[in-house]
């Protein structure tokens, strides 16, 4: 528990540094592009427009789902968090291994590197979500009190991603092939996490119950609960308890491994 408290202290005491360095890295990544940082907003916008055109006007995108909401909107509510989740996990896996030179040359709080990989993609997430909400509200789906749960599910998503980034970044240094394994698994998780397929359609099915063990399903279905105004978080309290139990186990394991191996990171270079 002391390790977890120490980790939280490092995160909060370096929160300014996390956002500054993440912002600098985004600028550095786009410094040779004519449009520069504008790509941080243009790229997710293009993604949303393409999905809307393909599924909204073709491929049965207007078929009604829950509460009479067209499939295209139901799908986008799941796809937008998934884009961010996928990008953050892939970035988090290499967050330490790609910065070994920084760790070896300066006194740097290595614990914030995985968090930075999660923070880096927030501009894209907020851009996609903002554009979606404009489309959603513009077609007559107006906010109600359920929408306030978006804040809760956003925070749970951040906690899960920071926990996974912490664990994955350390495991990658020990087992280099782990990064390739994660990259391959993300392709499978796209389909079993509820982003484009309704994995909760048959609640009594053992396969559905298996899918519900996936913490990503909790987050994605949570965004749908909020924006489709279909349920409150208290309606499935045991699922929430399970989610936080799994998330904190991942975080504690990651923090423990970070504390155990961080003095030897340079040797993996």
PDB file of C-alpha atoms in Angstrom:
ATOM      1  CA  UNK A   1       0.000   0.000   0.000  1.00  0.00           C
ATOM      2  CA  UNK A   2       2.913   2.339   0.743  1.00  0.00           C
ATOM      3  CA  UNK A   3       4.158   1.788  -2.803  1.00  0.00           C
ATOM      4  CA  UNK A   4       0.753   2.787  -4.190  1.00  0.00           C
ATOM      5  CA  UNK A   5       0.645   5.938  -2.033  1.00  0.00           C
ATOM      6  CA  UNK A   6       4.159   6.811  -3.182  1.00  0.00           C
ATOM      7  CA  UNK A   7       3.137   6.302  -6.819  1.00  0.00           C
ATOM      8  CA  UNK A   8       0.105   8.581  -6.390  1.00  0.00           C
ATOM      9  CA  UNK A   9       2.305  11.233  -4.765  1.00  0.00           C
ATOM     10  CA  UNK A  10       4.747  11.158  -7.693  1.00  0.00           C
ATOM     11  CA  UNK A  11       1.920  11.482 -10.213  1.00  0.00           C
ATOM     12  CA  UNK A  12       0.263  14.450  -8.505  1.00  0.00           C
ATOM     13  CA  UNK A  13       3.515  16.252  -7.678  1.00  0.00           C
ATOM     14  CA  UNK A  14       4.644  15.988 -11.314  1.00  0.00           C
ATOM     15  CA  UNK A  15       1.324  16.629 -13.022  1.00  0.00           C
ATOM     16  CA  UNK A  16       2.577  19.875 -14.566  1.00  0.00           C
ATOM     17  CA  UNK A  17       5.679  18.130 -15.895  1.00  0.00           C
ATOM     18  CA  UNK A  18       3.564  15.311 -17.346  1.00  0.00           C
ATOM     19  CA  UNK A  19       1.437  17.678 -19.431  1.00  0.00           C
ATOM     20  CA  UNK A  20       4.377  19.896 -20.455  1.00  0.00           C
ATOM     21  CA  UNK A  21       6.521  17.022 -21.704  1.00  0.00           C
ATOM     22  CA  UNK A  22       3.552  15.354 -23.396  1.00  0.00           C
ATOM     23  CA  UNK A  23       2.817  18.634 -25.182  1.00  0.00           C
ATOM     24  CA  UNK A  24       6.479  19.008 -26.206  1.00  0.00           C
ATOM     25  CA  UNK A  25       6.547  15.459 -27.596  1.00  0.00           C
ATOM     26  CA  UNK A  26       3.439  16.145 -29.674  1.00  0.00           C
ATOM     27  CA  UNK A  27       5.034  19.298 -31.080  1.00  0.00           C
ATOM     28  CA  UNK A  28       8.247  17.414 -31.847  1.00  0.00           C
ATOM     29  CA  UNK A  29       6.325  14.669 -33.631  1.00  0.00           C
ATOM     30  CA  UNK A  30       4.687  17.202 -35.975  1.00  0.00           C
ATOM     31  CA  UNK A  31       7.499  19.727 -36.371  1.00  0.00           C
ATOM     32  CA  UNK A  32       8.273  18.618 -39.951  1.00  0.00           C
ATOM     33  CA  UNK A  33       4.620  18.698 -41.028  1.00  0.00           C
ATOM     34  CA  UNK A  34       3.216  21.746 -42.785  1.00  0.00           C
ATOM     35  CA  UNK A  35       0.038  21.733 -40.680  1.00  0.00           C
ATOM     36  CA  UNK A  36       1.968  20.967 -37.486  1.00  0.00           C
ATOM     37  CA  UNK A  37      -0.134  20.378 -34.381  1.00  0.00           C
ATOM     38  CA  UNK A  38      -3.302  20.903 -36.399  1.00  0.00           C
ATOM     39  CA  UNK A  39      -2.983  17.215 -37.287  1.00  0.00           C
ATOM     40  CA  UNK A  40      -3.794  16.439 -33.645  1.00  0.00           C
ATOM     41  CA  UNK A  41      -7.318  17.638 -34.441  1.00  0.00           C
ATOM     42  CA  UNK A  42      -7.525  16.942 -38.184  1.00  0.00           C
ATOM     43  CA  UNK A  43      -6.639  13.236 -37.997  1.00  0.00           C
ATOM     44  CA  UNK A  44      -9.380  12.251 -35.505  1.00  0.00           C
ATOM     45  CA  UNK A  45     -11.856  14.452 -37.367  1.00  0.00           C
ATOM     46  CA  UNK A  46     -11.135  12.575 -40.593  1.00  0.00           C
ATOM     47  CA  UNK A  47     -11.620   9.261 -38.775  1.00  0.00           C
ATOM     48  CA  UNK A  48     -15.017  10.281 -37.428  1.00  0.00           C
ATOM     49  CA  UNK A  49     -16.175  11.627 -40.800  1.00  0.00           C
ATOM     50  CA  UNK A  50     -15.105   8.423 -42.583  1.00  0.00           C
ATOM     51  CA  UNK A  51     -16.895   6.193 -40.062  1.00  0.00           C
ATOM     52  CA  UNK A  52     -19.984   8.376 -40.230  1.00  0.00           C
ATOM     53  CA  UNK A  53     -20.074   8.343 -44.035  1.00  0.00           C
ATOM     54  CA  UNK A  54     -19.467   4.589 -44.301  1.00  0.00           C
ATOM     55  CA  UNK A  55     -21.767   3.431 -41.521  1.00  0.00           C
ATOM     56  CA  UNK A  56     -24.161   6.362 -41.452  1.00  0.00           C
ATOM     57  CA  UNK A  57     -25.023   6.312 -45.131  1.00  0.00           C
ATOM     58  CA  UNK A  58     -24.072   2.724 -46.028  1.00  0.00           C
ATOM     59  CA  UNK A  59     -23.790  -0.700 -44.396  1.00  0.00           C
ATOM     60  CA  UNK A  60     -27.030  -0.421 -42.428  1.00  0.00           C
ATOM     61  CA  UNK A  61     -25.868   2.434 -40.243  1.00  0.00           C
ATOM     62  CA  UNK A  62     -29.396   3.797 -39.842  1.00  0.00           C
ATOM     63  CA  UNK A  63     -30.710   0.567 -38.349  1.00  0.00           C
ATOM     64  CA  UNK A  64     -32.158   1.372 -34.929  1.00  0.00           C
ATOM     65  CA  UNK A  65     -30.434   0.087 -31.812  1.00  0.00           C
ATOM     66  CA  UNK A  66     -31.317   0.852 -28.170  1.00  0.00           C
ATOM     67  CA  UNK A  67     -33.740   3.723 -27.540  1.00  0.00           C
ATOM     68  CA  UNK A  68     -34.188   4.088 -31.289  1.00  0.00           C
ATOM     69  CA  UNK A  69     -30.624   5.357 -31.747  1.00  0.00           C
ATOM     70  CA  UNK A  70     -29.136   4.527 -35.190  1.00  0.00           C
ATOM     71  CA  UNK A  71     -26.334   1.964 -35.244  1.00  0.00           C
ATOM     72  CA  UNK A  72     -23.839   4.543 -36.501  1.00  0.00           C
ATOM     73  CA  UNK A  73     -24.184   6.574 -33.288  1.00  0.00           C
ATOM     74  CA  UNK A  74     -24.230   3.451 -31.106  1.00  0.00           C
ATOM     75  CA  UNK A  75     -21.039   2.335 -32.813  1.00  0.00           C
ATOM     76  CA  UNK A  76     -19.277   5.712 -32.585  1.00  0.00           C
ATOM     77  CA  UNK A  77     -19.897   5.875 -28.832  1.00  0.00           C
ATOM     78  CA  UNK A  78     -17.851   2.667 -28.566  1.00  0.00           C
ATOM     79  CA  UNK A  79     -15.287   3.303 -31.290  1.00  0.00           C
ATOM     80  CA  UNK A  80     -14.167   6.715 -30.014  1.00  0.00           C
ATOM     81  CA  UNK A  81     -13.033   5.463 -26.582  1.00  0.00           C
ATOM     82  CA  UNK A  82     -11.524   2.403 -28.266  1.00  0.00           C
ATOM     83  CA  UNK A  83      -9.346   4.502 -30.590  1.00  0.00           C
ATOM     84  CA  UNK A  84      -7.955   6.272 -27.545  1.00  0.00           C
ATOM     85  CA  UNK A  85      -7.610   3.060 -25.520  1.00  0.00           C
ATOM     86  CA  UNK A  86      -5.771   1.278 -28.333  1.00  0.00           C
ATOM     87  CA  UNK A  87      -3.393   4.175 -29.012  1.00  0.00           C
ATOM     88  CA  UNK A  88      -2.637   4.658 -25.300  1.00  0.00           C
ATOM     89  CA  UNK A  89      -1.907   0.973 -24.701  1.00  0.00           C
ATOM     90  CA  UNK A  90       0.423   0.748 -27.713  1.00  0.00           C
ATOM     91  CA  UNK A  91       2.211   3.917 -26.599  1.00  0.00           C
ATOM     92  CA  UNK A  92       2.356   2.799 -22.977  1.00  0.00           C
ATOM     93  CA  UNK A  93       4.077  -0.482 -23.805  1.00  0.00           C
ATOM     94  CA  UNK A  94       7.167   1.344 -25.091  1.00  0.00           C
ATOM     95  CA  UNK A  95       6.955   4.397 -22.821  1.00  0.00           C
ATOM     96  CA  UNK A  96      10.025   3.399 -20.781  1.00  0.00           C
ATOM     97  CA  UNK A  97      12.039   1.436 -23.357  1.00  0.00           C
ATOM     98  CA  UNK A  98      11.942   4.385 -25.782  1.00  0.00           C
ATOM     99  CA  UNK A  99      13.220   6.780 -23.105  1.00  0.00           C
ATOM    100  CA  UNK A 100      16.089   4.806 -21.577  1.00  0.00           C
ATOM    101  CA  UNK A 101      18.609   7.447 -22.644  1.00  0.00           C
ATOM    102  CA  UNK A 102      16.632  10.103 -20.756  1.00  0.00           C
ATOM    103  CA  UNK A 103      16.543   7.945 -17.621  1.00  0.00           C
ATOM    104  CA  UNK A 104      20.280   7.200 -17.741  1.00  0.00           C
ATOM    105  CA  UNK A 105      21.404  10.811 -18.255  1.00  0.00           C
ATOM    106  CA  UNK A 106      19.100  12.721 -15.913  1.00  0.00           C
ATOM    107  CA  UNK A 107      17.416  12.320 -12.552  1.00  0.00           C
ATOM    108  CA  UNK A 108      13.938  11.770 -13.923  1.00  0.00           C
ATOM    109  CA  UNK A 109      10.861  10.315 -12.185  1.00  0.00           C
ATOM    110  CA  UNK A 110      10.510   7.225 -14.361  1.00  0.00           C
ATOM    111  CA  UNK A 111       7.077   6.507 -12.856  1.00  0.00           C
ATOM    112  CA  UNK A 112       5.513   9.335 -14.878  1.00  0.00           C
ATOM    113  CA  UNK A 113       6.615   8.021 -18.287  1.00  0.00           C
ATOM    114  CA  UNK A 114       3.691   5.559 -18.620  1.00  0.00           C
ATOM    115  CA  UNK A 115       1.276   8.291 -17.531  1.00  0.00           C
ATOM    116  CA  UNK A 116       2.670  10.630 -20.176  1.00  0.00           C
ATOM    117  CA  UNK A 117       1.920   8.051 -22.864  1.00  0.00           C
ATOM    118  CA  UNK A 118      -1.736   8.069 -21.765  1.00  0.00           C
ATOM    119  CA  UNK A 119      -2.015  11.857 -21.527  1.00  0.00           C
ATOM    120  CA  UNK A 120      -0.474  12.369 -24.970  1.00  0.00           C
ATOM    121  CA  UNK A 121      -3.565  11.200 -26.838  1.00  0.00           C
ATOM    122  CA  UNK A 122      -6.141  13.285 -24.976  1.00  0.00           C
ATOM    123  CA  UNK A 123      -6.373  15.962 -27.684  1.00  0.00           C
ATOM    124  CA  UNK A 124      -7.457  13.374 -30.227  1.00  0.00           C
ATOM    125  CA  UNK A 125      -9.984  11.821 -27.844  1.00  0.00           C
ATOM    126  CA  UNK A 126     -11.572  15.147 -26.933  1.00  0.00           C
ATOM    127  CA  UNK A 127     -11.683  16.192 -30.591  1.00  0.00           C
ATOM    128  CA  UNK A 128     -13.440  12.982 -31.666  1.00  0.00           C
ATOM    129  CA  UNK A 129     -15.847  13.074 -28.734  1.00  0.00           C
ATOM    130  CA  UNK A 130     -16.625  16.760 -29.293  1.00  0.00           C
ATOM    131  CA  UNK A 131     -17.322  16.229 -32.992  1.00  0.00           C
ATOM    132  CA  UNK A 132     -19.495  13.207 -32.225  1.00  0.00           C
ATOM    133  CA  UNK A 133     -21.538  15.145 -29.660  1.00  0.00           C
ATOM    134  CA  UNK A 134     -22.128  17.898 -32.221  1.00  0.00           C
ATOM    135  CA  UNK A 135     -23.444  15.309 -34.700  1.00  0.00           C
ATOM    136  CA  UNK A 136     -25.421  13.506 -32.002  1.00  0.00           C
ATOM    137  CA  UNK A 137     -27.106  16.599 -30.594  1.00  0.00           C
ATOM    138  CA  UNK A 138     -27.587  18.007 -34.090  1.00  0.00           C
ATOM    139  CA  UNK A 139     -29.768  15.026 -34.987  1.00  0.00           C
ATOM    140  CA  UNK A 140     -32.077  15.561 -32.027  1.00  0.00           C
ATOM    141  CA  UNK A 141     -30.468  13.535 -29.227  1.00  0.00           C
ATOM    142  CA  UNK A 142     -30.339  16.116 -26.484  1.00  0.00           C
ATOM    143  CA  UNK A 143     -28.440  15.769 -23.174  1.00  0.00           C
ATOM    144  CA  UNK A 144     -30.123  14.592 -20.001  1.00  0.00           C
ATOM    145  CA  UNK A 145     -28.965  13.864 -16.452  1.00  0.00           C
ATOM    146  CA  UNK A 146     -27.482  10.488 -17.475  1.00  0.00           C
ATOM    147  CA  UNK A 147     -24.803  12.281 -19.502  1.00  0.00           C
ATOM    148  CA  UNK A 148     -23.033  13.398 -16.330  1.00  0.00           C
ATOM    149  CA  UNK A 149     -21.794   9.809 -16.036  1.00  0.00           C
ATOM    150  CA  UNK A 150     -19.457  10.476 -18.972  1.00  0.00           C
ATOM    151  CA  UNK A 151     -17.114  12.156 -16.470  1.00  0.00           C
ATOM    152  CA  UNK A 152     -17.095   9.045 -14.280  1.00  0.00           C
ATOM    153  CA  UNK A 153     -16.435   6.664 -17.163  1.00  0.00           C
ATOM    154  CA  UNK A 154     -13.715   8.931 -18.530  1.00  0.00           C
ATOM    155  CA  UNK A 155     -11.923   8.825 -15.171  1.00  0.00           C
ATOM    156  CA  UNK A 156     -12.284   5.046 -14.922  1.00  0.00           C
ATOM    157  CA  UNK A 157     -10.855   4.737 -18.434  1.00  0.00           C
ATOM    158  CA  UNK A 158      -7.876   6.900 -17.463  1.00  0.00           C
ATOM    159  CA  UNK A 159      -7.236   4.846 -14.323  1.00  0.00           C
ATOM    160  CA  UNK A 160      -7.335   1.581 -16.282  1.00  0.00           C
ATOM    161  CA  UNK A 161      -5.016   2.908 -18.993  1.00  0.00           C
ATOM    162  CA  UNK A 162      -2.504   4.308 -16.496  1.00  0.00           C
ATOM    163  CA  UNK A 163      -2.494   0.976 -14.668  1.00  0.00           C
ATOM    164  CA  UNK A 164      -1.945  -1.004 -17.873  1.00  0.00           C
ATOM    165  CA  UNK A 165       0.728   1.417 -19.083  1.00  0.00           C
ATOM    166  CA  UNK A 166       2.611   1.026 -15.811  1.00  0.00           C
ATOM    167  CA  UNK A 167       2.545  -2.778 -15.944  1.00  0.00           C
ATOM    168  CA  UNK A 168       3.125  -3.185 -19.687  1.00  0.00           C
ATOM    169  CA  UNK A 169       6.045  -0.752 -19.815  1.00  0.00           C
ATOM    170  CA  UNK A 170       7.982  -2.742 -17.207  1.00  0.00           C
ATOM    171  CA  UNK A 171       7.135  -6.180 -18.633  1.00  0.00           C
ATOM    172  CA  UNK A 172       8.348  -5.023 -22.065  1.00  0.00           C
ATOM    173  CA  UNK A 173      11.808  -4.312 -20.674  1.00  0.00           C
ATOM    174  CA  UNK A 174      11.997  -7.807 -19.218  1.00  0.00           C
ATOM    175  CA  UNK A 175      10.469  -9.595 -22.204  1.00  0.00           C
ATOM    176  CA  UNK A 176      11.002  -7.655 -25.432  1.00  0.00           C
ATOM    177  CA  UNK A 177       8.553  -9.740 -27.472  1.00  0.00           C
ATOM    178  CA  UNK A 178       5.758  -8.592 -25.170  1.00  0.00           C
ATOM    179  CA  UNK A 179       5.298  -5.432 -27.248  1.00  0.00           C
ATOM    180  CA  UNK A 180       4.538  -7.481 -30.360  1.00  0.00           C
ATOM    181  CA  UNK A 181       2.155  -9.700 -28.393  1.00  0.00           C
ATOM    182  CA  UNK A 182       0.212  -6.664 -27.147  1.00  0.00           C
ATOM    183  CA  UNK A 183       0.047  -5.207 -30.653  1.00  0.00           C
ATOM    184  CA  UNK A 184      -1.455  -8.456 -31.964  1.00  0.00           C
ATOM    185  CA  UNK A 185      -3.891  -8.783 -29.067  1.00  0.00           C
ATOM    186  CA  UNK A 186      -5.282  -5.292 -29.660  1.00  0.00           C
ATOM    187  CA  UNK A 187      -6.633  -6.425 -33.033  1.00  0.00           C
ATOM    188  CA  UNK A 188      -8.616  -9.191 -31.334  1.00  0.00           C
ATOM    189  CA  UNK A 189      -9.740  -6.969 -28.454  1.00  0.00           C
ATOM    190  CA  UNK A 190     -11.234  -4.510 -30.935  1.00  0.00           C
ATOM    191  CA  UNK A 191     -13.949  -7.066 -31.706  1.00  0.00           C
ATOM    192  CA  UNK A 192     -14.478  -8.543 -28.230  1.00  0.00           C
ATOM    193  CA  UNK A 193     -14.551  -5.246 -26.324  1.00  0.00           C
ATOM    194  CA  UNK A 194     -17.905  -4.087 -27.672  1.00  0.00           C
ATOM    195  CA  UNK A 195     -16.663  -1.277 -29.904  1.00  0.00           C
ATOM    196  CA  UNK A 196     -18.509  -2.407 -33.046  1.00  0.00           C
ATOM    197  CA  UNK A 197     -20.300  -5.566 -31.902  1.00  0.00           C
ATOM    198  CA  UNK A 198     -22.953  -5.745 -29.195  1.00  0.00           C
ATOM    199  CA  UNK A 199     -21.266  -8.214 -26.839  1.00  0.00           C
ATOM    200  CA  UNK A 200     -24.054  -7.835 -24.259  1.00  0.00           C
ATOM    201  CA  UNK A 201     -26.936  -8.741 -26.594  1.00  0.00           C
ATOM    202  CA  UNK A 202     -27.594 -12.088 -24.860  1.00  0.00           C
ATOM    203  CA  UNK A 203     -27.056 -11.491 -21.125  1.00  0.00           C
ATOM    204  CA  UNK A 204     -27.787 -15.132 -20.204  1.00  0.00           C
ATOM    205  CA  UNK A 205     -25.186 -16.528 -22.593  1.00  0.00           C
ATOM    206  CA  UNK A 206     -21.950 -17.861 -21.069  1.00  0.00           C
ATOM    207  CA  UNK A 207     -20.045 -16.159 -23.890  1.00  0.00           C
ATOM    208  CA  UNK A 208     -21.570 -12.806 -22.947  1.00  0.00           C
ATOM    209  CA  UNK A 209     -20.619 -13.368 -19.316  1.00  0.00           C
ATOM    210  CA  UNK A 210     -17.083 -14.140 -20.457  1.00  0.00           C
ATOM    211  CA  UNK A 211     -16.931 -10.940 -22.500  1.00  0.00           C
ATOM    212  CA  UNK A 212     -18.131  -8.946 -19.497  1.00  0.00           C
ATOM    213  CA  UNK A 213     -14.964  -9.937 -17.638  1.00  0.00           C
ATOM    214  CA  UNK A 214     -13.058  -7.711 -20.061  1.00  0.00           C
ATOM    215  CA  UNK A 215     -12.578  -4.339 -18.262  1.00  0.00           C
ATOM    216  CA  UNK A 216     -12.682  -2.519 -21.608  1.00  0.00           C
ATOM    217  CA  UNK A 217     -16.287  -3.665 -22.026  1.00  0.00           C
ATOM    218  CA  UNK A 218     -17.130  -1.960 -18.728  1.00  0.00           C
ATOM    219  CA  UNK A 219     -15.741   1.347 -20.009  1.00  0.00           C
ATOM    220  CA  UNK A 220     -17.257   1.191 -23.494  1.00  0.00           C
ATOM    221  CA  UNK A 221     -20.660   0.023 -22.306  1.00  0.00           C
ATOM    222  CA  UNK A 222     -20.472   2.673 -19.615  1.00  0.00           C
ATOM    223  CA  UNK A 223     -20.140   5.443 -22.201  1.00  0.00           C
ATOM    224  CA  UNK A 224     -23.193   3.969 -23.920  1.00  0.00           C
ATOM    225  CA  UNK A 225     -25.112   3.805 -20.625  1.00  0.00           C
ATOM    226  CA  UNK A 226     -24.452   7.515 -20.218  1.00  0.00           C
ATOM    227  CA  UNK A 227     -24.978   8.857 -23.737  1.00  0.00           C
ATOM    228  CA  UNK A 228     -27.871   6.545 -24.602  1.00  0.00           C
ATOM    229  CA  UNK A 229     -29.502   7.335 -21.226  1.00  0.00           C
ATOM    230  CA  UNK A 230     -30.111   3.647 -20.626  1.00  0.00           C
ATOM    231  CA  UNK A 231     -28.710   2.991 -17.122  1.00  0.00           C
ATOM    232  CA  UNK A 232     -26.926   4.345 -14.060  1.00  0.00           C
ATOM    233  CA  UNK A 233     -23.626   3.034 -12.760  1.00  0.00           C
ATOM    234  CA  UNK A 234     -25.445   1.893  -9.604  1.00  0.00           C
ATOM    235  CA  UNK A 235     -27.600  -0.444 -11.707  1.00  0.00           C
ATOM    236  CA  UNK A 236     -24.657  -2.852 -12.021  1.00  0.00           C
ATOM    237  CA  UNK A 237     -22.759  -2.222  -8.799  1.00  0.00           C
ATOM    238  CA  UNK A 238     -21.138  -5.680  -8.715  1.00  0.00           C
ATOM    239  CA  UNK A 239     -19.696  -5.144 -12.193  1.00  0.00           C
ATOM    240  CA  UNK A 240     -18.190  -1.869 -10.954  1.00  0.00           C
ATOM    241  CA  UNK A 241     -16.674  -3.609  -7.939  1.00  0.00           C
ATOM    242  CA  UNK A 242     -15.179  -6.261 -10.238  1.00  0.00           C
ATOM    243  CA  UNK A 243     -13.782  -3.581 -12.576  1.00  0.00           C
ATOM    244  CA  UNK A 244     -12.043  -1.656  -9.810  1.00  0.00           C
ATOM    245  CA  UNK A 245     -10.782  -4.885  -8.266  1.00  0.00           C
ATOM    246  CA  UNK A 246      -9.122  -5.912 -11.531  1.00  0.00           C
ATOM    247  CA  UNK A 247      -7.819  -2.397 -12.210  1.00  0.00           C
ATOM    248  CA  UNK A 248      -6.212  -2.028  -8.795  1.00  0.00           C
ATOM    249  CA  UNK A 249      -4.639  -5.485  -9.093  1.00  0.00           C
ATOM    250  CA  UNK A 250      -3.067  -4.401 -12.397  1.00  0.00           C
ATOM    251  CA  UNK A 251      -1.926  -1.109 -10.871  1.00  0.00           C
ATOM    252  CA  UNK A 252      -0.455  -2.706  -7.732  1.00  0.00           C
ATOM    253  CA  UNK A 253       1.398  -5.284  -9.825  1.00  0.00           C
ATOM    254  CA  UNK A 254       2.740  -2.565 -12.111  1.00  0.00           C
ATOM    255  CA  UNK A 255       3.825  -0.331  -9.227  1.00  0.00           C
ATOM    256  CA  UNK A 256       5.520  -3.262  -7.474  1.00  0.00           C
ATOM    257  CA  UNK A 257       7.418  -4.258 -10.620  1.00  0.00           C
ATOM    258  CA  UNK A 258       8.364  -0.651 -11.299  1.00  0.00           C
ATOM    259  CA  UNK A 259       9.799  -0.290  -7.803  1.00  0.00           C
ATOM    260  CA  UNK A 260      11.652  -3.602  -8.099  1.00  0.00           C
ATOM    261  CA  UNK A 261      13.282  -3.049 -11.483  1.00  0.00           C
ATOM    262  CA  UNK A 262      13.577   0.720 -11.996  1.00  0.00           C
ATOM    263  CA  UNK A 263      17.184   0.827 -10.753  1.00  0.00           C
ATOM    264  CA  UNK A 264      18.149  -1.673 -13.466  1.00  0.00           C
ATOM    265  CA  UNK A 265      16.342  -0.134 -16.426  1.00  0.00           C
ATOM    266  CA  UNK A 266      19.522   1.242 -17.980  1.00  0.00           C
ATOM    267  CA  UNK A 267      20.949  -2.291 -18.186  1.00  0.00           C
ATOM    268  CA  UNK A 268      18.168  -3.212 -20.633  1.00  0.00           C
ATOM    269  CA  UNK A 269      19.347  -0.580 -23.122  1.00  0.00           C
TER     270      UNK A 269
END
